[in-house]
Amino acid sequence: MTPPGPDDPAPASEAMSEESAAPAPLSHAERLWRIRHSCAHVMAQAVQEIFPEAKLAIGPPISDGFYYDFDLPRPLTPDDLEEIEERMKRVVKGNHEFRTWEVPREEALTYFRERGQDYKIELIEDLGEESVRFYQQDTFVDLCAGPHVRRTGELKAFKLLKVAGAYWRGDSDRPMLQRIYGTAWKNKTDLAAHLEQLEEAKKRDHRKLGRELDLFSFHPESPGAPFWHPRGWQVYRELRRLWSELHDEAGYVEICNPLIYNKSLFEKSGHWEHYNEDMFKLESEGETFCLKPMNCPDTMLYYKTRRHSYRELPLRVSEGQHLHRNELSGALNGLFRVRQFAQDDAHIFVTEEQIESEISNVIKLIDRLYGLFGLSYRVFLSTRPEKFMGDPALWDRAEADLASAIEANGLEHRVKEGDGAFYGPKIDFEVTDSLGRKWQCATIQLDFQLPLRFELTYTDRDNQPRTPIVIHRALFGSFERFIGILIEHVAGAFPTWLAPVQLMLLPINDACAPACHEAAASLRTAGVRVEVDDRSEKLGYKIRESELRKVPWMAVVGHKELESGLFSVRSWQHGDQGSMSLDALTTMLSERIRERAFDVELQTIAWSEDEDEDVLETAPSY
RNA sequence: GCCCACGUAGCUCAGCGGUAGAGCACUUCCUUGGUAAGGAAGAGGUCACGGGUUCAAGUCCCGUCGUGGGCUCCA
């Protein structure tokens, strides 16, 4: 059959509406998926009305919304978005039916050839099916597997958000298209909640807070490398201290290796072949050196400095040196994507039998760590990919060990089939922050290959050399990125133990300042980070300043306090806390600090995340 | 790297061909004040950098650097 033109809807006998096709009740996720997918089509119609010569690429639903890629004669402006949105609303008002029908491959190709829709042609050719499916609403026809909502009138709540460049099929050698992103929900309430969440995210952007709270800065002289200011570095130091304590307790040893290596090291590890482009390189005396992009190869060198017995394993070696990766300039993003950073890295050398228990140990460490920050997380197990190295039987056993280590810790996990690295399976931890955003932080990766490449051995019970297995693992991921996540998670208001300044003493007038300095000295001895705001300003002014700096605790000291010996304590979150002796105040603070109490009330925003998180998994695969 | 946008005082921004502006922050002085901004004065900018157009360029054009949004969540 010939696909119907805009004024020639498909014959009723051949056209099928979703109404008759899908009698089963839809899950919430499925409905959202359809709404978003349908919005993409309506948007494409609007764009095509404005630019009849527009070439359409793809327009799928994504989490929170949808996008569509277009090849257009000129760049889009924000005004264009408004017009497109207006036109979309008109289509919605028309309450047009979504119709669908099968089209034989050749006819579909002819249809799109006549219209110069090169990308659609390529899609059909790549599909390699005998027939494809068309969808139509109002005047707009598109190649699409569907399904969609029944009528455009069901698209009640959407908003176009931004225009971005996107390569056709994500390939930098192919044309750059213009992508319009939109968000769509089942009703206006959900849409408003989502927009509010976006607003809130903007407010607590770590780059903005980093400047406002004087934590760090970036400079063109070293793009992608954070300059840590005293307050930000204090947070960094505190996290490092925590990290060292946890690892000392857990039986790790820490080493400190060089930053610069002859490229031969990376030839041996295989990075030179695969990672070359991402490394910073230096020349010296005719030799090529690289700033190390990861700690594994040089940790292997450490292992090889002497012979090892099976009695030493598991050998847990941590290293937190700075790493450099020459990330694409356009990929840099605050603390989230930097060129210089430190991973809280460790490599554990184990025997095959030790995998399960050692993985379990790492999981416990991660669980303990995240608990300190009020972060919940999910666990993913990635299994053997199609292209892999090593013994399949070893893979199978290792995967089973990883799964049972997860279960032994009472955790649930999802399997990402075939998503492991070629050198071994892995477990990823994805934390959810207070705004419901997900971040992949901790990772545990088994490596069967690196020990072989470096010819690592240990001497087993029977006096025979055996090859150990290496476990790569990081808990925070990188300190830089984790601090960025943390800043946004707590909106800049750190728990007491992490706060750059934990207590601000506020003398009511100049006469009370000396007493404050005395108290400050005593508090510092007790390990409290305290400052005295002894400027000749009014109390209200100083309080405001400390509030804006998100200092968790303040103590007002005036004549009253000096006479009674009781300080007026105020907390950042809850205001006036009544009076307290210096001793009691010191005890209260040092307890919180010692326990690393998460004394932060997270301000969360309602979002429908749990309802749509399975959208992609339950959706048809094409 | 690529597409688009942006770059004016430390920060947030106004100015968009005709002699650089505001608020906050900063400095000095007055004020010694009790739970989120006391008052006055002052200092501070080659308008990112480099070219070009023009009698005249933060303002228009080109390039460079940086920043921001993105660049498979694949019909």
XYZ file of C-alpha atoms (C1' of nucleotides) in Angstrom:
697
model
C 0.000 0.000 0.000
C 0.993 3.603 -0.403
C 1.425 5.489 2.808
C -1.314 8.047 3.132
C -0.438 11.682 2.604
C -1.358 14.331 5.107
C -4.865 14.700 3.668
C -5.303 11.081 2.944
C -5.494 9.157 6.187
C -4.990 5.453 6.021
C -8.013 3.335 5.164
C -9.784 2.245 8.294
C -9.374 -1.397 7.416
C -5.606 -1.165 7.416
C -5.034 1.532 9.920
C -5.155 0.438 13.485
C -5.558 2.768 16.396
C -3.995 2.034 19.746
C -7.500 1.798 21.127
C -8.175 -1.524 19.533
C -4.608 -2.689 19.800
C -4.013 -2.304 23.491
C -6.931 -3.293 25.636
C -4.763 -4.268 28.611
C -4.437 -1.677 31.344
C -1.158 0.175 31.192
C 1.322 0.527 33.977
C 2.143 4.030 35.056
C 5.611 3.711 33.591
C 4.235 2.481 30.296
C 1.819 5.383 30.115
C 4.552 7.932 30.785
C 6.713 6.303 28.187
C 3.937 6.620 25.619
C 3.196 10.192 26.587
C 6.818 11.149 26.148
C 7.226 9.288 22.923
C 4.061 10.879 21.571
C 5.254 14.312 22.631
C 8.355 13.759 20.535
C 6.164 13.115 17.507
C 4.028 16.161 18.125
C 7.175 18.237 18.500
C 8.505 16.873 15.229
C 5.250 17.915 13.570
C 5.614 21.428 14.949
C 9.205 21.665 13.768
C 8.273 20.395 10.337
C 5.510 22.978 10.073
C 8.034 25.728 10.688
C 10.794 24.150 8.591
C 9.208 22.066 5.832
C 12.721 21.156 4.656
C 13.678 19.766 8.070
C 15.198 16.311 8.032
C 14.130 14.173 10.939
C 16.433 11.795 12.723
C 15.239 10.049 15.873
C 12.954 11.094 18.699
C 12.811 8.692 21.621
C 11.394 9.019 25.120
C 14.007 9.367 27.847
C 13.806 9.564 31.620
C 11.766 12.650 32.522
C 10.954 13.451 28.926
C 11.916 13.121 25.325
C 14.022 14.579 22.566
C 14.054 14.692 18.814
C 17.037 15.285 16.538
C 16.651 17.462 13.462
C 18.778 18.564 10.567
C 17.662 22.174 10.103
C 18.627 25.013 7.783
C 19.578 27.290 10.674
C 20.331 27.141 14.402
C 17.317 27.263 16.662
C 16.805 30.120 19.113
C 14.852 30.241 22.383
C 12.128 32.060 20.454
C 11.847 29.075 18.155
C 11.254 26.848 21.157
C 8.339 29.023 22.185
C 6.826 28.864 18.767
C 7.297 25.110 18.566
C 5.636 24.731 21.935
C 2.710 26.882 20.811
C 2.248 24.781 17.718
C 2.453 21.616 19.807
C -0.341 22.894 21.997
C -2.453 23.479 18.908
C -1.923 19.869 17.822
C -2.835 18.666 21.302
C -5.986 20.747 21.239
C -6.973 19.122 17.940
C -7.080 15.814 19.848
C -5.917 13.911 16.783
C -5.832 10.185 16.792
C -2.535 8.302 16.602
C -2.921 5.822 13.782
C -0.489 3.102 12.827
C -0.052 0.662 10.008
C 2.490 -1.682 8.479
C 4.385 -0.570 5.416
C 6.466 -2.878 3.224
C 10.108 -1.930 3.374
C 10.390 -0.765 -0.259
C 7.332 1.421 -0.035
C 8.565 2.987 3.151
C 11.884 3.720 1.497
C 10.154 5.294 -1.480
C 8.005 7.373 0.812
C 10.988 8.844 2.601
C 13.072 9.177 -0.556
C 10.385 11.323 -2.099
C 10.567 13.544 0.939
C 14.347 13.647 1.178
C 14.334 12.109 4.650
C 17.820 10.670 4.464
C 18.056 9.679 8.105
C 14.808 7.736 8.012
C 16.054 5.931 4.936
C 19.198 4.949 6.770
C 17.174 3.752 9.744
C 14.991 1.542 7.587
C 17.979 0.154 5.726
C 19.705 -0.674 8.982
C 16.605 -2.303 10.399
C 16.674 -4.858 7.647
C 13.043 -5.831 8.207
C 10.586 -6.798 5.488
C 8.155 -4.219 6.667
C 8.189 -1.307 9.041
C 5.571 0.562 10.994
C 4.305 4.070 10.417
C 2.527 6.277 12.879
C 0.475 9.308 12.074
C -1.141 12.036 14.076
C -2.841 14.972 12.386
C -0.739 15.789 9.311
C 2.436 14.147 10.566
C 3.692 10.723 9.539
C 6.748 9.102 11.062
C 8.582 5.831 11.032
C 8.065 4.433 14.495
C 7.660 1.175 16.359
C 5.341 2.838 18.814
C 3.322 2.478 20.845
C 1.750 5.842 21.422
C -1.127 7.359 23.330
C -4.492 7.148 21.615
C -5.023 10.841 20.990
C -2.908 13.959 21.119
C -5.343 15.314 23.688
C -3.736 13.044 26.256
C -0.557 15.103 26.154
C -1.482 17.476 28.921
C 1.778 18.499 30.540
C 5.011 19.097 28.660
C 7.615 21.770 28.270
C 10.527 22.206 25.899
C 13.712 22.734 27.841
C 16.749 23.240 25.674
C 18.424 22.912 22.331
C 21.688 21.052 22.049
C 23.978 19.707 19.401
C 24.052 15.961 18.922
C 25.857 13.857 16.371
C 23.795 11.631 14.139
C 24.025 8.280 15.894
C 26.441 9.728 18.411
C 29.253 9.476 15.901
C 31.561 12.470 15.773
C 32.306 11.732 12.116
C 28.656 12.139 11.174
C 26.614 15.321 10.835
C 25.865 17.416 13.897
C 22.131 17.650 14.379
C 20.058 19.923 16.550
C 18.402 18.176 19.428
C 15.444 19.634 21.266
C 14.915 18.296 24.760
C 11.533 18.398 26.437
C 9.993 17.059 29.593
C 6.543 15.493 29.755
C 4.341 14.177 32.543
C 0.902 12.745 32.974
C -0.477 15.918 34.526
C 0.393 19.512 35.281
C 1.131 18.790 38.939
C 3.888 16.350 38.087
C 5.265 18.718 35.509
C 5.344 21.563 38.034
C 7.073 19.324 40.574
C 9.697 18.367 38.049
C 10.318 21.965 37.007
C 10.615 22.886 40.651
C 13.196 20.185 41.110
C 15.175 21.563 38.192
C 15.032 25.008 39.816
C 16.224 23.613 43.123
C 19.048 21.777 41.405
C 20.132 25.045 39.824
C 20.158 26.756 43.215
C 22.406 24.147 44.742
C 24.701 23.756 41.759
C 28.066 22.959 43.321
C 29.835 25.417 41.043
C 27.662 28.232 42.348
C 27.931 27.107 45.971
C 31.649 26.510 45.561
C 32.058 30.178 44.763
C 29.595 31.477 47.323
C 31.007 29.374 50.147
C 34.586 30.013 48.999
C 35.370 26.314 48.612
C 37.229 26.173 45.300
C 37.696 27.899 41.985
C 38.735 27.189 38.429
C 41.112 29.187 36.291
C 41.697 29.290 32.567
C 45.383 28.691 33.254
C 44.543 25.110 34.194
C 41.183 24.166 32.741
C 39.494 21.283 34.471
C 41.725 21.360 37.554
C 40.166 22.594 40.773
C 41.966 25.153 42.927
C 40.991 24.218 46.469
C 40.483 27.187 48.769
C 41.071 26.773 52.512
C 37.423 25.965 53.221
C 37.037 23.491 50.408
C 40.362 21.882 51.195
C 39.196 21.421 54.763
C 36.319 19.286 53.464
C 38.700 17.404 51.206
C 41.107 16.753 54.109
C 38.289 15.585 56.319
C 37.110 13.087 53.704
C 40.652 11.850 53.251
C 41.057 11.457 56.980
C 37.868 9.413 57.149
C 39.051 7.355 54.225
C 42.433 6.632 55.829
C 40.854 5.669 59.129
C 38.411 3.277 57.490
C 41.150 1.640 55.467
C 43.605 1.364 58.322
C 40.894 -0.412 60.252
C 40.045 -2.663 57.329
C 43.607 -3.885 56.939
C 44.776 -1.866 53.961
C 48.264 -0.519 53.465
C 48.768 2.779 51.681
C 51.523 3.563 49.204
C 52.500 6.709 47.345
C 53.797 6.242 43.802
C 55.099 8.748 41.218
C 52.848 10.748 38.919
C 54.979 10.481 35.791
C 55.924 7.292 33.969
C 57.747 6.285 30.873
C 55.182 5.289 28.283
C 56.591 1.761 28.387
C 54.584 1.180 31.562
C 51.374 1.895 29.698
C 52.443 -0.178 26.741
C 52.762 -3.052 29.129
C 49.413 -2.398 30.809
C 47.688 -1.949 27.470
C 46.646 1.638 28.164
C 48.953 3.057 25.525
C 47.011 1.232 22.881
C 43.530 2.070 24.134
C 43.915 5.142 26.301
C 46.723 7.058 24.628
C 44.516 9.957 23.517
C 43.333 10.614 27.040
C 46.776 10.879 28.588
C 48.909 13.981 29.017
C 52.315 13.327 27.539
C 55.716 14.892 28.098
C 59.018 14.601 26.290
C 62.306 14.363 28.076
C 65.668 13.340 26.619
C 63.948 11.787 23.649
C 61.683 9.620 25.775
C 57.920 9.930 26.091
C 56.475 10.142 29.562
C 52.855 10.235 30.649
C 51.010 11.633 33.629
C 49.319 8.591 35.011
C 45.577 8.381 34.354
C 45.017 5.576 36.849
C 46.835 3.801 39.643
C 46.683 0.203 38.516
C 49.842 -0.141 36.403
C 52.165 1.413 38.958
C 50.572 -0.549 41.791
C 51.502 -3.663 39.815
C 55.111 -2.464 39.862
C 54.915 -2.159 43.624
C 53.605 -5.715 43.895
C 56.512 -6.990 41.886
C 59.162 -5.484 44.173
C 59.361 -8.725 46.081
C 58.072 -12.275 46.114
C 54.734 -12.949 47.729
C 53.382 -15.881 49.676
C 49.768 -17.025 49.671
C 49.910 -16.187 53.368
C 49.999 -12.456 52.518
C 46.804 -12.534 50.523
C 44.514 -10.778 50.402
C 46.975 -7.936 50.036
C 45.102 -4.635 50.133
C 47.055 -1.734 48.684
C 45.509 1.698 48.531
C 46.748 4.717 46.686
C 45.161 8.140 46.431
C 47.611 10.061 44.269
C 46.531 12.658 41.774
C 45.559 11.409 38.354
C 45.404 13.325 35.098
C 43.144 12.596 32.212
C 43.060 14.734 29.143
C 39.288 14.976 28.935
C 37.790 16.705 25.928
C 37.502 20.407 26.694
C 33.790 20.282 26.000
C 33.305 17.484 28.499
C 34.654 19.398 31.509
C 32.026 20.146 34.082
C 32.783 21.689 37.485
C 33.989 19.052 39.929
C 31.983 16.395 38.127
C 34.325 16.070 35.193
C 37.846 17.299 35.753
C 41.277 16.688 34.296
C 43.080 16.386 37.603
C 41.628 14.422 40.465
C 42.345 11.752 43.043
C 40.556 8.450 43.185
C 40.176 6.803 46.547
C 41.662 3.820 44.872
C 42.871 0.467 46.116
C 43.958 -2.766 44.522
C 43.441 -6.016 46.337
C 45.450 -9.048 45.347
C 43.535 -12.228 46.070
C 43.363 -15.893 45.299
C 40.345 -17.257 43.512
C 38.968 -18.644 46.778
C 39.174 -15.249 48.440
C 37.062 -13.360 45.924
C 33.745 -13.752 47.645
C 34.804 -12.866 51.169
C 36.968 -9.980 50.032
C 34.227 -8.515 47.859
C 31.950 -8.832 50.835
C 34.442 -6.833 52.914
C 34.507 -4.070 50.343
C 30.720 -3.961 50.211
C 30.607 -3.551 53.978
C 33.053 -0.687 53.716
C 30.947 1.012 51.072
C 27.778 0.548 53.066
C 29.386 2.060 56.116
C 30.761 4.958 54.157
C 27.563 5.953 52.375
C 25.633 5.694 55.613
C 27.672 8.628 56.879
C 26.259 10.895 54.193
C 22.610 9.940 54.181
C 22.992 8.455 50.723
C 20.972 5.463 49.627
C 22.282 3.321 46.828
C 21.552 0.544 44.402
C 23.833 -2.239 43.285
C 24.440 -3.438 39.750
C 26.333 -6.537 38.748
C 27.837 -6.461 35.272
C 28.585 -9.823 33.736
C 30.741 -11.233 30.959
C 30.601 -9.257 27.717
C 30.746 -10.781 24.274
C 34.337 -9.736 23.853
C 36.181 -10.969 26.901
C 39.507 -12.462 27.883
C 40.241 -15.348 30.193
C 38.685 -18.621 31.169
C 34.863 -18.675 30.913
C 34.657 -21.067 33.843
C 36.583 -18.606 35.990
C 34.205 -15.862 34.864
C 31.195 -17.927 35.836
C 32.566 -18.722 39.262
C 33.604 -15.132 39.860
C 30.194 -13.803 38.840
C 28.521 -16.231 41.191
C 30.889 -15.150 43.964
C 30.096 -11.499 43.394
C 26.368 -12.194 43.498
C 26.578 -14.160 46.702
C 28.816 -11.504 48.299
C 26.092 -8.967 47.553
C 23.398 -11.225 48.950
C 25.471 -12.032 52.010
C 25.262 -8.337 52.829
C 21.494 -8.375 52.559
C 21.499 -6.243 49.439
C 19.480 -6.536 46.299
C 21.088 -6.129 42.946
C 20.259 -5.941 39.304
C 22.254 -7.679 36.657
C 23.582 -5.799 33.665
C 24.076 -8.680 31.328
C 27.244 -8.424 29.271
C 28.177 -5.031 30.684
C 31.379 -6.132 32.415
C 34.819 -5.047 31.232
C 36.700 -7.410 28.918
C 39.069 -8.225 31.797
C 36.501 -9.121 34.458
C 33.014 -8.684 35.945
C 32.191 -5.708 38.159
C 29.804 -4.316 40.727
C 28.695 -0.698 40.451
C 27.079 1.319 43.186
C 24.682 4.052 42.192
C 23.802 6.546 44.913
C 20.645 8.620 44.961
C 20.963 12.163 46.271
C 18.380 14.268 48.074
C 16.949 15.481 44.766
C 16.533 11.953 43.519
C 19.393 12.222 41.069
C 21.543 9.186 40.511
C 25.307 9.060 40.532
C 27.582 6.166 39.895
C 30.275 6.366 42.560
C 31.718 3.207 44.021
C 32.869 0.435 41.771
C 34.424 -2.965 42.385
C 36.045 -4.606 39.387
C 37.665 -7.966 39.107
C 40.661 -8.122 36.824
C 41.974 -11.430 35.495
C 44.197 -9.840 32.863
C 46.407 -7.218 34.466
C 48.187 -9.733 36.721
C 48.994 -11.764 33.610
C 50.279 -8.779 31.684
C 52.557 -7.914 34.582
C 53.383 -11.543 35.288
C 52.382 -11.266 38.924
C 52.729 -14.354 41.044
C 52.501 -15.583 44.577
C 53.826 -18.814 45.947
C 51.066 -21.186 46.940
C 50.957 -23.846 49.658
C 52.423 -26.415 47.322
C 55.374 -24.115 46.591
C 54.061 -23.509 43.072
C 53.765 -20.027 41.554
C 50.167 -18.921 40.966
C 48.697 -15.792 39.431
C 46.660 -13.621 41.799
C 43.456 -11.889 40.796
C 43.305 -8.129 41.189
C 40.291 -6.318 42.563
C 40.145 -2.662 41.579
C 37.882 -0.691 43.844
C 37.012 2.892 44.701
C 34.402 3.975 47.220
C 33.891 7.666 46.588
C 34.958 7.284 42.986
C 37.008 10.422 43.108
C 37.227 12.871 45.970
C 36.579 15.777 43.636
C 33.440 14.399 42.104
C 32.145 13.096 45.401
C 32.543 16.520 47.009
C 30.609 17.996 44.107
C 27.814 15.473 44.644
C 27.896 16.035 48.385
C 27.661 19.808 48.053
C 24.521 19.449 45.967
C 23.141 16.680 48.168
C 23.287 18.822 51.318
C 22.859 22.120 49.427
C 26.156 23.391 50.834
C 25.183 22.837 54.478
C 27.671 20.194 55.574
C 27.254 18.062 58.677
C 29.229 19.402 61.618
C 32.174 17.055 61.195
C 32.696 18.104 57.572
C 31.896 21.807 57.852
C 34.898 23.998 57.027
C 34.032 26.185 60.024
C 32.107 24.309 62.662
C 31.445 27.063 65.143
C 31.401 30.837 64.830
C 31.797 32.832 68.005
C 29.967 36.118 67.895
C 31.029 38.746 70.421
C 28.263 41.244 70.968
C 30.712 44.120 71.084
C 34.440 44.750 71.024
C 34.739 44.326 74.773
C 33.591 40.704 74.540
C 36.035 39.747 71.797
C 39.015 38.774 73.999
C 36.869 36.285 75.923
C 35.803 34.777 72.575
C 39.375 34.350 71.456
C 40.135 32.600 74.729
C 37.182 30.270 74.295
C 38.206 29.671 70.685
C 41.677 28.565 71.752
C 40.204 26.060 74.162
C 37.752 24.765 71.552
C 40.544 24.312 69.018
C 42.427 22.196 71.525
C 39.371 19.982 71.645
C 39.494 19.647 67.866
C 36.719 22.063 66.923
C 37.197 24.306 63.904
C 36.140 27.641 65.317
C 36.370 31.243 64.183
C 35.649 34.495 65.970
C 33.771 37.202 64.109
C 35.301 40.108 66.004
C 34.437 42.782 63.469
C 32.738 45.887 64.851
C 29.383 44.950 63.456
C 25.989 44.402 64.947
C 24.997 40.932 66.079
C 22.316 40.602 63.422
C 24.845 41.353 60.727
C 27.255 38.701 61.954
C 24.522 36.107 62.311
C 23.339 36.756 58.794
C 26.849 36.331 57.509
C 27.327 33.001 59.294
C 23.936 31.809 58.123
C 24.830 32.577 54.540
C 28.124 30.762 54.978
C 26.124 27.822 56.345
C 28.253 27.549 59.466
C 26.412 24.855 61.449
C 26.898 26.394 64.901
C 27.101 29.883 66.362
C 27.574 31.072 69.886
C 26.679 34.592 70.971
C 28.871 36.047 73.677
C 27.857 39.259 75.466
C 28.100 40.608 78.989
C 25.283 38.334 80.068
C 27.202 35.277 78.930
C 30.455 36.430 80.425
C 28.767 36.882 83.803
C 26.887 33.585 83.749
C 29.538 31.597 81.917
C 26.783 30.257 79.640
C 27.022 30.845 75.876
C 23.913 31.454 73.803
C 24.074 28.736 71.165
C 22.419 28.956 67.801
C 22.285 26.325 65.113
C 22.222 27.025 61.415
C 19.151 24.900 60.914
C 17.125 25.538 64.003
C 18.059 28.981 65.281
C 18.318 29.783 68.977
C 19.238 26.723 71.074
C 19.349 28.323 74.519
C 22.421 28.611 76.683
C 25.235 26.199 77.317
C 28.493 26.243 79.237
C 31.709 26.238 77.246
C 32.355 22.692 78.463
C 28.937 21.467 77.419
C 29.287 23.166 74.041
C 32.716 21.619 73.523
C 31.422 18.178 74.446
C 28.369 18.504 72.219
C 30.452 19.499 69.214
C 33.305 17.071 69.689
C 30.869 14.197 70.056
C 29.214 15.037 66.778
C 32.602 15.371 65.174
C 33.950 12.138 66.583
C 30.864 10.180 65.588
C 30.769 11.891 62.229
C 27.085 12.418 62.857
C 25.052 13.246 59.784
C 23.337 16.124 61.569
C 21.828 17.572 58.432
C 18.172 17.682 57.578
C 18.015 17.021 53.893
C 15.511 19.114 52.042
C 14.044 16.742 49.577
C 11.596 17.443 46.851
C 8.840 15.121 45.858
C 9.510 13.507 42.536
C 7.927 10.621 40.696
C 11.205 8.822 40.209
C 10.117 5.471 41.601
C 7.271 5.413 39.170
C 9.225 5.903 36.006
C 12.518 4.295 36.751
C 11.645 1.128 34.937
C 10.435 2.897 31.876
C 13.385 2.004 29.746
C 13.487 -1.562 30.848
C 9.830 -2.295 30.287
C 9.622 -0.406 27.047
C 9.786 -2.248 23.765
C 13.367 -2.673 22.811
C 13.146 -0.789 19.548
C 37.238 17.722 19.653
C 32.153 19.065 17.530
C 27.179 22.179 17.652
C 24.769 26.284 20.087
C 24.882 30.209 23.757
C 27.623 33.272 26.910
C 32.241 36.277 28.710
C 31.233 44.294 31.416
C 34.293 45.799 38.997
C 35.732 40.115 43.624
C 30.143 38.447 43.026
C 25.095 39.211 40.606
C 23.773 41.943 36.556
C 22.199 46.730 33.500
C 24.168 49.291 29.203
C 23.910 46.862 22.666
C 27.621 52.452 17.659
C 28.801 58.533 20.563
C 32.952 60.531 27.495
C 31.944 52.861 31.519
C 26.747 51.983 35.534
C 23.904 49.660 39.949
C 23.469 46.402 44.230
C 26.390 43.346 47.334
C 31.495 42.590 48.792
C 36.124 45.650 49.847
C 38.846 50.243 52.416
C 38.403 54.446 55.927
C 35.577 57.119 59.492
C 31.265 57.428 62.833
C 28.331 53.975 65.586
C 29.566 49.304 70.649
C 24.887 47.571 68.762
C 21.413 41.155 71.787
C 19.630 36.499 67.251
C 19.356 37.130 59.177
C 21.868 43.585 56.404
C 23.338 50.701 61.328
C 25.252 55.356 58.771
C 28.715 58.244 55.717
C 32.722 58.652 52.476
C 36.139 56.134 49.224
C 38.651 52.865 46.164
C 37.883 49.467 42.277
C 37.058 48.083 34.992
C 42.475 48.354 28.322
C 34.189 46.027 28.975
C 38.221 37.817 28.257
C 42.338 38.226 24.508
C 43.928 39.362 19.254
C 42.609 41.284 14.614
C 39.044 43.907 11.370
C 34.765 47.459 9.839
C 33.701 52.725 11.219
C 34.920 59.724 12.038
C 33.725 56.769 16.501
C 33.422 49.713 18.983
C 31.463 46.505 25.663
C 28.154 47.482 21.501
C 28.999 45.147 14.447
C 32.372 41.122 11.875
C 36.405 37.247 12.199
C 39.795 34.381 15.133
C 41.697 32.574 19.992
C 40.927 31.282 25.083
C 37.513 30.198 28.867
C 32.600 29.030 30.799
C 27.658 26.867 30.212
C 23.964 23.323 27.715
C 24.548 18.984 24.930
C 27.021 15.082 21.682
C 22.929 6.755 21.485
C 18.775 6.923 27.396
C 19.679 4.612 19.545
C 12.374 4.034 14.942
